[in-house]
Short mmCIF file of C-alpha atoms and ligand atoms in Angstrom, two decimals:
data_model
loop_
_atom_site.label_atom_id
_atom_site.label_comp_id
_atom_site.label_asym_id
_atom_site.label_seq_id
_atom_site.Cartn_x
_atom_site.Cartn_y
_atom_site.Cartn_z
CA ASP A 166 -10.26 -4.71 -19.59
CA ALA A 167 -6.53 -4.57 -18.89
CA LYS A 168 -4.56 -6.52 -21.51
CA HIS A 169 -3.11 -8.72 -19.54
CA LEU A 170 -3.85 -10.92 -16.22
CA TYR A 171 -1.99 -9.80 -13.23
CA THR A 172 -0.73 -10.71 -9.75
CA ILE A 173 -0.49 -8.21 -7.42
CA VAL A 174 2.63 -7.22 -5.57
CA VAL A 175 2.24 -4.74 -2.17
CA LEU A 176 5.35 -4.69 -0.38
CA GLY A 177 5.31 -2.43 2.31
CA ALA A 178 1.59 -3.88 3.47
CA SER A 179 2.14 -3.69 6.88
CA GLY A 180 2.48 -0.16 6.31
CA ASP A 181 0.30 2.88 6.67
CA LEU A 182 0.12 3.80 3.09
CA ALA A 183 -1.18 0.10 2.25
CA LYS A 184 -3.36 0.54 4.75
CA LYS A 185 -4.74 3.53 4.59
CA LYS A 186 -4.90 3.77 0.30
CA THR A 187 -3.39 0.86 -1.32
CA PHE A 188 -5.40 -1.78 -0.08
CA PRO A 189 -9.25 0.33 0.22
CA ALA A 190 -8.04 0.80 -3.63
CA LEU A 191 -7.52 -2.15 -5.02
CA PHE A 192 -10.66 -2.86 -3.12
CA GLY A 193 -12.91 -0.38 -5.04
CA LEU A 194 -11.57 -1.79 -8.26
CA PHE A 195 -12.49 -4.87 -7.23
CA LYS A 196 -15.66 -4.25 -5.86
CA ASN A 197 -16.36 -2.30 -8.84
CA GLN A 198 -15.47 -5.33 -11.40
CA TYR A 199 -12.36 -3.56 -12.38
CA LEU A 200 -10.26 -5.73 -10.98
CA ASN A 201 -10.53 -9.32 -12.88
CA ARG A 202 -11.69 -12.07 -10.11
CA LYS A 203 -8.97 -13.56 -10.65
CA THR A 204 -6.34 -11.42 -9.72
CA HIS A 205 -4.20 -12.49 -6.62
CA ILE A 206 -2.77 -9.56 -3.79
CA ILE A 207 0.23 -10.76 -1.75
CA GLY A 208 1.45 -8.49 0.90
CA TYR A 209 5.05 -8.07 1.70
CA ALA A 210 6.80 -6.88 4.78
CA ARG A 211 8.81 -7.33 7.46
CA THR A 212 6.08 -7.73 10.46
CA LYS A 213 5.26 -11.01 11.09
CA MET A 214 1.22 -11.06 11.40
CA ASP A 215 -0.91 -13.73 11.41
CA ARG A 216 -4.17 -13.82 8.82
CA ALA A 217 -6.96 -11.92 11.16
CA THR A 218 -4.59 -9.45 11.61
CA PHE A 219 -3.66 -8.64 8.00
CA GLU A 220 -7.32 -8.34 7.43
CA GLY A 221 -7.71 -6.11 10.55
CA HIS A 222 -5.02 -3.89 8.83
CA ILE A 223 -6.28 -3.60 5.14
CA THR A 224 -9.59 -3.61 5.95
CA LYS A 225 -9.14 -0.67 8.57
CA TYR A 226 -9.90 1.44 5.71
CA ILE A 227 -12.14 0.43 3.77
CA LYS A 228 -15.40 1.92 3.36
CA LEU A 229 -18.61 -0.27 3.46
CA LYS A 230 -21.25 1.76 2.08
CA THR A 231 -23.67 -0.72 0.92
CA ASN A 232 -24.63 -4.28 0.81
CA GLU A 233 -23.68 -5.25 -2.58
CA ASP A 234 -19.78 -3.55 -0.73
CA LYS A 235 -20.21 -5.22 2.40
CA ALA A 236 -20.91 -8.71 -0.01
CA ALA A 237 -17.78 -8.05 -2.06
CA LEU A 238 -14.98 -8.05 0.45
CA PRO A 239 -15.51 -11.06 1.50
CA LYS A 240 -14.49 -12.61 -2.26
CA PHE A 241 -11.46 -9.79 -2.03
CA LEU A 242 -10.06 -10.82 0.93
CA GLU A 243 -10.39 -14.34 -0.90
CA LEU A 244 -7.36 -13.04 -3.29
CA CYS A 245 -5.49 -11.46 -0.76
CA SER A 246 -2.49 -13.21 1.04
CA TYR A 247 0.20 -12.35 3.21
CA GLN A 248 3.38 -13.09 3.47
CA ASP A 249 6.53 -11.65 5.67
CA GLY A 250 10.35 -11.26 4.91
CA GLN A 251 13.05 -8.89 4.96
CA TYR A 252 14.01 -6.50 2.18
CA ASP A 253 17.39 -7.64 1.09
CA ARG A 254 16.96 -11.25 2.17
CA ASP A 255 17.62 -13.63 -1.04
CA ALA A 256 15.74 -16.45 0.62
CA ASP A 257 12.80 -14.49 1.24
CA PHE A 258 12.45 -13.38 -2.11
CA GLN A 259 12.83 -17.00 -3.47
CA ASN A 260 9.79 -17.61 -0.56
CA LEU A 261 7.22 -14.93 -2.73
CA GLU A 262 8.84 -16.32 -5.95
CA LYS A 263 7.14 -19.81 -4.56
CA ARG A 264 3.62 -18.41 -3.50
CA MET A 265 3.70 -16.16 -6.63
CA VAL A 266 4.09 -19.32 -8.89
CA GLU A 267 1.56 -21.62 -6.57
CA VAL A 268 -1.34 -18.59 -7.25
CA GLU A 269 -0.32 -18.18 -11.53
CA LYS A 270 -0.41 -21.39 -11.09
CA SER A 271 -4.59 -21.24 -10.10
CA SER A 272 -5.45 -17.21 -11.93
CA GLY A 273 -3.33 -18.33 -15.20
CA ALA A 274 -1.83 -14.38 -14.26
CA THR A 275 1.16 -13.55 -16.76
CA ALA A 276 1.74 -10.69 -15.17
CA ARG A 277 2.63 -9.10 -12.23
CA LEU A 278 2.84 -5.76 -10.77
CA PHE A 279 4.47 -4.97 -7.56
CA TYR A 280 3.99 -1.78 -5.40
CA MET A 281 6.57 -0.52 -3.86
CA ALA A 282 4.71 1.21 -0.85
CA LEU A 283 8.09 1.36 0.69
CA PRO A 284 10.29 4.15 2.94
CA PRO A 285 13.24 5.35 0.62
CA SER A 286 15.61 3.46 2.40
CA VAL A 287 14.19 0.15 1.82
CA PHE A 288 13.44 1.01 -2.35
CA ILE A 289 16.40 -0.13 -4.53
CA PRO A 290 16.72 -3.02 -1.58
CA VAL A 291 13.92 -4.20 -2.70
CA ALA A 292 14.56 -3.67 -6.93
CA THR A 293 17.03 -5.40 -6.82
CA SER A 294 16.05 -7.94 -4.72
CA LEU A 295 12.49 -8.29 -7.13
CA LYS A 296 14.95 -7.78 -10.11
CA LYS A 297 17.32 -10.95 -8.95
CA ASN A 298 14.23 -13.69 -7.59
CA ASN A 299 10.78 -12.72 -9.13
CA TYR A 300 11.48 -11.51 -12.33
CA LYS A 301 10.99 -13.94 -15.87
CA LYS A 302 11.82 -13.37 -19.28
CA GLY A 303 8.72 -13.60 -20.80
CA VAL A 304 6.45 -12.07 -18.08
CA VAL A 305 5.51 -9.06 -18.00
CA ILE A 306 5.96 -6.92 -14.69
CA ARG A 307 5.35 -3.38 -13.43
CA LEU A 308 7.24 -1.60 -10.40
CA ILE A 309 4.71 1.18 -9.19
CA VAL A 310 7.09 3.90 -7.19
CA GLU A 311 6.18 6.33 -4.41
CA LYS A 312 7.72 9.71 -3.93
CA PRO A 313 10.49 10.49 -2.13
CA PHE A 314 12.17 10.09 -5.51
CA GLY A 315 15.46 10.90 -3.68
CA MET A 316 16.19 14.96 -1.82
CA ASP A 317 17.23 16.88 -5.21
CA LEU A 318 18.73 16.92 -8.56
CA GLU A 319 21.95 14.51 -7.73
CA SER A 320 20.26 12.59 -5.59
CA SER A 321 16.94 11.69 -7.78
CA ARG A 322 19.75 11.54 -10.39
CA GLN A 323 21.38 8.74 -8.55
CA LEU A 324 17.61 6.58 -7.69
CA ALA A 325 16.93 6.70 -11.51
CA LYS A 326 20.52 5.14 -12.63
CA GLU A 327 20.24 2.61 -9.90
CA LEU A 328 16.89 1.82 -10.41
CA GLY A 329 17.43 2.56 -14.13
CA ALA A 330 19.88 -0.36 -14.22
CA LEU A 331 17.24 -3.16 -12.55
CA PHE A 332 14.01 -1.91 -14.92
CA SER A 333 13.46 0.00 -18.00
CA GLU A 334 10.85 3.00 -17.66
CA ASP A 335 8.42 1.14 -19.40
CA GLU A 336 8.00 -0.64 -16.11
CA ILE A 337 8.55 2.06 -14.47
CA TYR A 338 4.94 4.17 -12.97
CA ARG A 339 6.09 6.49 -10.33
CA ILE A 340 2.95 7.73 -8.69
CA ASP A 341 2.24 11.02 -8.59
CA HIS A 342 -1.48 10.45 -6.36
CA TYR A 343 -1.83 14.16 -7.22
CA LEU A 344 -2.54 13.46 -11.37
CA GLY A 345 -5.72 10.63 -9.93
CA LYS A 346 -7.68 13.18 -8.16
CA GLU A 347 -10.79 14.00 -10.58
CA MET A 348 -10.47 17.80 -10.60
CA VAL A 349 -7.03 17.24 -11.45
CA LYS A 350 -8.15 15.56 -14.68
CA ASN A 351 -10.04 17.41 -15.48
CA LEU A 352 -7.68 20.24 -16.39
CA MET A 353 -6.70 19.02 -19.25
CA ILE A 354 -10.47 19.09 -20.58
CA LEU A 355 -11.09 22.03 -19.71
CA ARG A 356 -8.98 23.78 -21.25
CA PHE A 357 -8.35 21.50 -24.24
CA ALA A 358 -11.78 20.38 -25.10
CA ASN A 359 -14.07 24.15 -24.64
CA VAL A 360 -13.32 27.36 -27.61
CA ILE A 361 -14.25 29.63 -24.44
CA PHE A 362 -11.28 29.26 -22.18
CA GLY A 363 -8.54 28.33 -24.93
CA SER A 364 -8.19 32.34 -26.61
CA VAL A 365 -8.02 34.04 -23.22
CA TRP A 366 -5.11 31.05 -21.73
CA ASN A 367 -2.19 33.34 -21.72
CA ARG A 368 -0.98 36.24 -20.36
CA HIS A 369 -2.46 38.94 -22.02
CA SER A 370 -5.53 38.15 -20.33
CA ILE A 371 -4.18 36.21 -17.46
CA ASP A 372 -2.91 38.67 -14.54
CA ASN A 373 -1.39 35.54 -12.05
CA VAL A 374 -2.51 32.02 -11.37
CA GLN A 375 -2.74 31.26 -7.39
CA ILE A 376 -2.44 27.04 -6.38
CA THR A 377 -3.22 26.65 -2.63
CA PHE A 378 -3.17 23.03 -0.49
CA LYS A 379 -3.89 23.72 2.94
CA GLU A 380 -4.56 20.56 5.32
CA LYS A 381 -5.33 21.05 9.28
CA ILE A 382 -3.45 18.81 10.81
CA GLY A 383 -0.14 18.84 11.94
CA THR A 384 2.77 16.60 10.96
CA GLU A 385 1.51 14.52 13.93
CA GLY A 386 3.05 11.08 13.98
CA ARG A 387 5.41 11.87 10.88
CA GLY A 388 7.83 14.26 12.20
CA GLY A 389 10.73 12.18 11.84
CA TYR A 390 10.03 12.14 7.94
CA PHE A 391 8.79 14.94 8.01
CA ASP A 392 11.82 16.71 9.21
CA GLU A 393 13.99 15.93 6.35
CA PHE A 394 11.68 16.43 3.50
CA GLY A 395 9.81 19.74 4.84
CA ILE A 396 6.95 21.06 3.08
CA ILE A 397 8.48 21.84 -0.62
CA ARG A 398 9.69 18.48 -1.13
CA ASP A 399 6.38 17.14 0.40
CA VAL A 400 3.93 18.08 -1.39
CA MET A 401 5.51 21.46 -3.89
CA GLN A 402 7.63 19.69 -5.71
CA ASN A 403 5.50 16.85 -6.73
CA HIS A 404 1.09 17.39 -5.97
CA LEU A 405 0.99 21.55 -7.02
CA LEU A 406 3.96 21.26 -9.44
CA GLN A 407 2.06 19.22 -11.54
CA ILE A 408 -1.20 20.68 -11.35
CA LEU A 409 1.23 23.68 -12.83
CA THR A 410 1.37 21.98 -15.45
CA LEU A 411 -1.24 20.93 -16.26
CA ILE A 412 -2.31 24.37 -16.39
CA ALA A 413 0.59 25.72 -18.31
CA MET A 414 1.39 22.93 -20.96
CA GLU A 415 0.48 23.28 -24.42
CA SER A 416 -1.87 21.44 -25.83
CA PRO A 417 -0.45 17.50 -26.47
CA VAL A 418 -0.74 16.56 -30.01
CA SER A 419 -2.77 13.48 -28.71
CA LEU A 420 -3.13 11.96 -25.40
CA GLN A 421 -1.10 8.79 -25.96
CA ALA A 422 1.13 9.48 -22.75
CA GLU A 423 4.35 9.82 -24.43
CA ASP A 424 2.66 12.79 -26.23
CA VAL A 425 1.05 14.24 -22.70
CA ARG A 426 4.42 14.28 -20.68
CA ASP A 427 6.66 15.73 -24.06
CA GLU A 428 4.51 18.72 -23.43
CA LYS A 429 5.00 18.87 -19.54
CA VAL A 430 8.85 18.18 -19.75
CA LYS A 431 8.35 21.44 -22.04
CA VAL A 432 6.99 23.58 -19.72
CA LEU A 433 8.61 22.94 -16.98
CA ARG A 434 12.11 23.34 -19.11
CA PHE A 435 11.40 26.81 -19.69
CA ILE A 436 11.02 27.22 -15.48
CA PRO A 437 13.87 29.26 -13.66
CA PRO A 438 15.07 27.89 -10.50
CA ILE A 439 12.50 29.58 -7.92
CA ALA A 440 14.85 33.32 -6.26
CA LYS A 441 15.31 33.43 -3.17
CA GLU A 442 12.82 36.48 -2.88
CA ASP A 443 9.75 34.98 -4.53
CA VAL A 444 10.24 32.49 -1.03
CA LEU A 445 7.42 32.54 1.83
CA LEU A 446 7.98 30.10 4.67
CA GLY A 447 6.41 29.34 7.64
CA GLN A 448 6.33 27.04 10.71
CA TYR A 449 3.26 26.76 12.74
CA THR A 450 3.35 26.74 16.89
CA LYS A 451 1.15 25.90 19.58
CA SER A 452 -2.76 26.99 18.74
CA ALA A 453 -3.86 29.62 19.90
CA ASP A 454 -5.75 28.21 22.79
CA GLY A 455 -2.27 26.08 24.11
CA LYS A 456 -4.71 22.75 22.72
CA GLU A 457 -2.44 21.99 19.07
CA PRO A 458 1.07 21.61 19.71
CA GLY A 459 3.03 23.12 17.76
CA TYR A 460 6.38 21.57 15.18
CA LEU A 461 8.84 22.07 17.83
CA ASP A 462 6.89 19.86 20.15
CA ASP A 463 7.34 17.08 18.38
CA LYS A 464 9.76 14.09 20.14
CA THR A 465 10.37 12.91 16.52
CA VAL A 466 11.75 16.80 15.56
CA PRO A 467 15.03 17.67 16.38
CA ALA A 468 15.31 20.60 18.75
CA GLY A 469 15.61 24.00 16.97
CA SER A 470 14.46 22.59 13.14
CA LYS A 471 13.97 25.57 10.51
CA THR A 472 11.92 23.21 7.96
CA PRO A 473 9.73 24.90 6.83
CA THR A 474 5.61 23.60 7.63
CA TYR A 475 4.08 26.14 5.54
CA ALA A 476 5.61 27.78 1.95
CA ALA A 477 5.12 30.23 -0.86
CA ALA A 478 6.39 30.07 -3.88
CA THR A 479 6.40 32.53 -7.12
CA LEU A 480 7.49 30.76 -10.08
CA TYR A 481 7.93 31.87 -13.48
CA ILE A 482 7.07 30.88 -17.14
CA HIS A 483 9.19 32.06 -19.66
CA ASN A 484 7.74 31.08 -23.16
CA GLU A 485 5.54 33.39 -25.36
CA ARG A 486 1.93 32.09 -23.12
CA TRP A 487 3.14 32.61 -20.22
CA SER A 488 5.75 35.07 -19.72
CA GLY A 489 5.25 37.87 -16.57
CA VAL A 490 2.81 36.28 -15.07
CA PRO A 491 3.15 34.90 -11.47
CA PHE A 492 2.52 31.06 -10.49
CA VAL A 493 2.09 31.67 -6.96
CA LEU A 494 1.90 27.76 -5.03
CA LYS A 495 1.14 27.69 -1.23
CA CYS A 496 1.32 25.31 0.80
CA GLY A 497 0.84 23.94 4.43
CA LYS A 498 0.24 21.74 7.95
CA ALA A 499 -2.02 23.34 10.38
CA LEU A 500 -3.82 25.45 9.06
CA ASP A 501 -7.43 26.93 9.44
CA GLN A 502 -8.88 24.58 6.12
CA GLN A 503 -8.29 21.64 4.35
CA LYS A 504 -8.35 22.79 0.53
CA THR A 505 -6.87 22.42 -2.65
CA GLU A 506 -7.93 24.91 -5.17
CA ILE A 507 -6.62 26.61 -8.68
CA ARG A 508 -6.90 30.72 -9.02
CA ILE A 509 -6.67 32.01 -12.49
CA GLN A 510 -7.04 35.06 -12.16
CA PHE A 511 -7.60 37.51 -15.03
CA ARG A 512 -6.47 40.89 -15.73
CA ASP A 513 -8.56 44.01 -14.74
CA ILE A 514 -10.86 45.11 -17.36
CA PRO A 515 -9.14 48.45 -19.13
CA GLY A 516 -10.93 51.69 -18.62
CA ASN A 517 -13.80 53.68 -15.98
CA LEU A 518 -16.87 52.59 -17.58
CA PHE A 519 -18.02 50.83 -13.83
CA SER A 520 -16.86 51.68 -10.61
CA ASN A 521 -15.88 49.03 -8.29
CA LEU A 522 -15.55 46.15 -10.96
CA ALA A 523 -13.52 43.04 -9.65
CA ARG A 524 -11.62 40.42 -11.80
CA ASN A 525 -12.69 37.67 -13.83
CA GLU A 526 -11.44 34.58 -12.22
CA ILE A 527 -11.74 30.61 -13.00
CA VAL A 528 -11.87 28.72 -9.61
CA ILE A 529 -11.19 25.30 -9.73
CA ARG A 530 -11.77 23.55 -6.44
CA VAL A 531 -9.67 20.41 -6.30
CA GLN A 532 -11.10 19.24 -2.80
CA PRO A 533 -13.30 18.84 -1.21
CA ASN A 534 -16.30 19.86 -2.44
CA GLU A 535 -15.36 19.46 -6.42
CA ALA A 536 -16.15 22.41 -8.20
CA VAL A 537 -15.60 24.59 -10.69
CA TYR A 538 -16.88 27.97 -10.99
CA VAL A 539 -15.89 31.69 -12.55
CA LYS A 540 -16.01 34.45 -10.87
CA MET A 541 -17.81 36.89 -13.13
CA MET A 542 -19.04 40.46 -12.98
CA ASN A 543 -23.13 40.89 -13.14
CA LYS A 544 -25.66 43.80 -13.02
CA GLU A 545 -27.44 43.72 -9.41
CA PRO A 546 -31.01 42.62 -9.71
CA GLY A 547 -33.11 46.12 -9.38
CA LEU A 548 -33.54 49.53 -10.88
CA GLY A 549 -29.76 51.15 -10.56
CA MET A 550 -26.38 49.75 -12.85
CA LYS A 551 -24.69 48.96 -9.84
CA THR A 552 -21.83 46.08 -10.34
CA ILE A 553 -21.66 43.04 -8.55
CA ILE A 554 -19.78 39.91 -8.96
CA SER A 555 -21.45 36.57 -9.18
CA ASP A 556 -20.27 33.17 -9.58
CA LEU A 557 -21.13 30.63 -12.58
CA ASP A 558 -20.95 28.00 -10.28
CA LEU A 559 -20.69 24.01 -11.26
CA SER A 560 -20.66 22.79 -8.15
CA TYR A 561 -19.88 18.91 -8.59
CA SER A 562 -22.43 17.62 -5.35
CA SER A 563 -25.55 19.19 -7.23
CA ARG A 564 -24.69 18.87 -10.02
CA PHE A 565 -23.11 15.21 -10.51
CA ASN A 566 -25.30 14.07 -7.37
CA ASP A 567 -25.34 10.28 -8.64
CA SER A 568 -21.89 9.92 -10.12
CA VAL A 569 -19.58 8.35 -7.05
CA ILE A 570 -15.71 10.33 -7.54
CA PRO A 571 -13.08 8.04 -7.81
CA GLU A 572 -9.80 7.95 -5.76
CA ALA A 573 -7.01 8.97 -7.02
CA TYR A 574 -5.49 5.34 -6.29
CA GLU A 575 -7.85 3.17 -7.86
CA SER A 576 -7.69 5.63 -11.05
CA LEU A 577 -3.79 5.54 -10.79
CA ILE A 578 -3.18 1.57 -10.28
CA LEU A 579 -6.24 0.71 -12.80
CA ASP A 580 -3.87 3.20 -15.39
CA SER A 581 -1.05 1.20 -14.53
CA LEU A 582 -3.28 -2.26 -15.24
CA ASN A 583 -3.49 -1.22 -19.03
CA GLU A 584 -0.30 -0.06 -19.29
CA ASP A 585 -0.84 3.75 -19.01
CA HIS A 586 1.73 6.19 -18.11
CA SER A 587 0.06 9.19 -19.26
CA ASN A 588 -1.15 9.95 -14.78
CA PHE A 589 2.18 9.06 -14.23
CA VAL A 590 5.99 11.10 -14.02
CA ARG A 591 8.21 9.67 -16.41
CA ASP A 592 11.89 9.97 -15.52
CA ASP A 593 12.89 13.59 -17.62
CA GLU A 594 9.90 15.34 -15.84
CA LEU A 595 11.43 14.67 -12.56
CA ASP A 596 14.88 15.83 -13.35
CA ALA A 597 13.47 19.38 -15.12
CA ALA A 598 11.24 19.13 -12.15
CA TRP A 599 13.63 18.74 -9.40
CA LYS A 600 15.70 21.95 -11.67
CA ILE A 601 13.54 24.09 -10.42
CA PHE A 602 13.41 23.56 -7.23
CA THR A 603 17.27 21.76 -5.97
CA PRO A 604 18.51 25.71 -5.73
CA ILE A 605 16.13 26.97 -3.52
CA LEU A 606 16.18 23.82 -1.81
CA LYS A 607 19.54 23.71 -0.89
CA THR A 608 19.35 27.64 0.77
CA ILE A 609 16.57 26.03 3.03
CA ASP A 610 18.83 23.14 4.22
CA ARG A 611 21.35 25.42 5.01
CA ARG A 612 19.13 27.24 7.19
CA GLU A 613 19.24 30.58 5.57
CA ILE A 614 16.10 31.56 5.03
CA ASP A 615 14.06 31.75 9.12
CA PRO A 616 10.60 30.52 8.72
CA VAL A 617 8.11 32.40 9.80
CA PRO A 618 5.86 31.31 13.15
CA TYR A 619 2.39 30.57 12.44
CA ALA A 620 -0.70 29.54 14.85
CA TYR A 621 -1.99 26.34 14.67
CA GLY A 622 -5.01 26.31 12.80
CA SER A 623 -4.46 29.76 11.56
CA ARG A 624 -4.19 31.41 8.04
CA GLY A 625 -0.56 30.95 8.26
CA PRO A 626 2.40 33.09 8.53
CA ALA A 627 1.84 37.19 8.84
CA GLY A 628 3.28 38.00 5.49
CA VAL A 629 0.89 36.57 3.01
CA THR A 630 -1.83 38.26 2.14
CA ASP A 631 1.43 40.31 1.51
CA PHE A 632 3.37 38.37 -0.26
CA VAL A 633 0.45 37.24 -2.49
CA ALA A 634 -0.38 41.03 -3.41
CA LYS A 635 3.07 41.70 -4.36
CA HIS A 636 3.22 38.75 -7.01
CA GLY A 637 -0.53 40.13 -8.62
CA TYR A 638 -3.18 38.45 -6.97
CA LYS A 639 -5.50 41.03 -6.22
CA ARG A 640 -9.07 40.35 -3.83
CA SER A 641 -12.04 41.59 -5.01
CA GLU A 642 -12.79 44.33 -2.73
CA GLN A 643 -16.79 43.08 -2.96
CA GLU A 644 -16.53 40.01 -1.20
C1 BG6 B 1217 1.34 13.21 0.18
C2 BG6 B 1217 2.12 14.43 1.59
O1 BG6 B 1217 1.76 13.37 -1.08
O2 BG6 B 1217 0.13 14.05 0.26
C3 BG6 B 1217 1.11 14.70 3.03
O3 BG6 B 1217 3.77 13.37 1.42
C4 BG6 B 1217 0.00 15.29 2.57
O4 BG6 B 1217 1.83 15.09 3.57
C5 BG6 B 1217 -0.81 14.06 1.54
O5 BG6 B 1217 -1.04 15.40 3.57
C6 BG6 B 1217 -1.98 14.58 0.80
O6 BG6 B 1217 -2.39 14.23 0.18
P1 BG6 B 1217 -4.35 14.06 -0.15
O7 BG6 B 1217 -4.96 13.53 -1.04
O8 BG6 B 1217 -4.90 13.56 1.38
O9 BG6 B 1217 -4.90 15.86 -0.44
#
């Protein structure tokens, strides 16, 4: 159980994130009894909504799979209420305060969690209003913030300065929802709870690491937002880099948040800024059948935009464990499949005892169909001595068929209620991440790199195969 009883306020409650992620996650926690039954949830946003509209909005993405789920929903809704208001008007935040005091009188809550599901432009105005009107001495305050945390190192530092003047680092929870994903949380256990991986987890045995994020959908409906940011800021600088960090970091002293985050920051500081020649960019065009629009066909995207919707980048970690090992990060929208996976590819076997050998690989499939599998050589059954590459396969759906994999947001909201920062981004970690990406982002923003066109629904820009091969990846001929 959480140490405190909270009142939760979701700011930006009428938006997409609140509807798709925040409220379904809160419901998930509620129905599984992780949320105290007295926890009130107040939605706040500018849109005027009556009760029915609000309920419709927050339940749209809630999946009711069982009868228990169906029975839990009305009880959950009893805890939820909505209040509209501007993001910079004290009077509106005073009204919110009145409402909070009212619900706290009945629940006895002594702590407040503000979830900022907001566009970056109102970030500081809201934080300022909250500090002024809803911050009380003696009341525990938690503030969950969502990316984008700035556009580059300077703007991120500016934001950190402004936010830091209002709330302490202890009060701030910067979400990277990939840190709440089951397979991402599994990385530390795989690495530090298995003796068989420890001694090979370095440049002597590992040739290269591939971290791949693919989505089938384009930027439909978010073209305006996306064009300002591009795929590197949208997923690579945060989600993929977090995965890299967990694969590459040294063992933390303990699982305490600061011990874990100290190691994460340390490994990031060993990574120099990405070089221009280590980047490949792409932008999608119409699908081959002409049915799906190209990126530039989106009315909200400025004509002639060079914003990448695909990027591959190779990062190097200049420490004793990883020196010379390429970490290839690839991500893209409007591709042939939806998949996030990590491939740790080992070196070639020395000597030539057997012909036709493929490399060992540890593959961690983050989504969909969570799995860990190891590609290894085996004797092909039969009278000969032929080798065959085979998988030692731990597919979650067959091994853990009764267990439900929690949603990333459930896991992270629960962590914040328990005041556990280990899966949230610390200020110096964010700084280190921006240092790696800012120079290449500036080059891209100056339009100095032309994205290679690729068709919607394809495997990405031509040249990706050569790019990964150049950075060490060897496709098995046996596959
Ligand atoms: C978000 C990005 O952070 O992550 C989106 O802004 C992306 O562009 C999403 O689609 C992917 O998250 P998930 O959990 O669906 O893999």
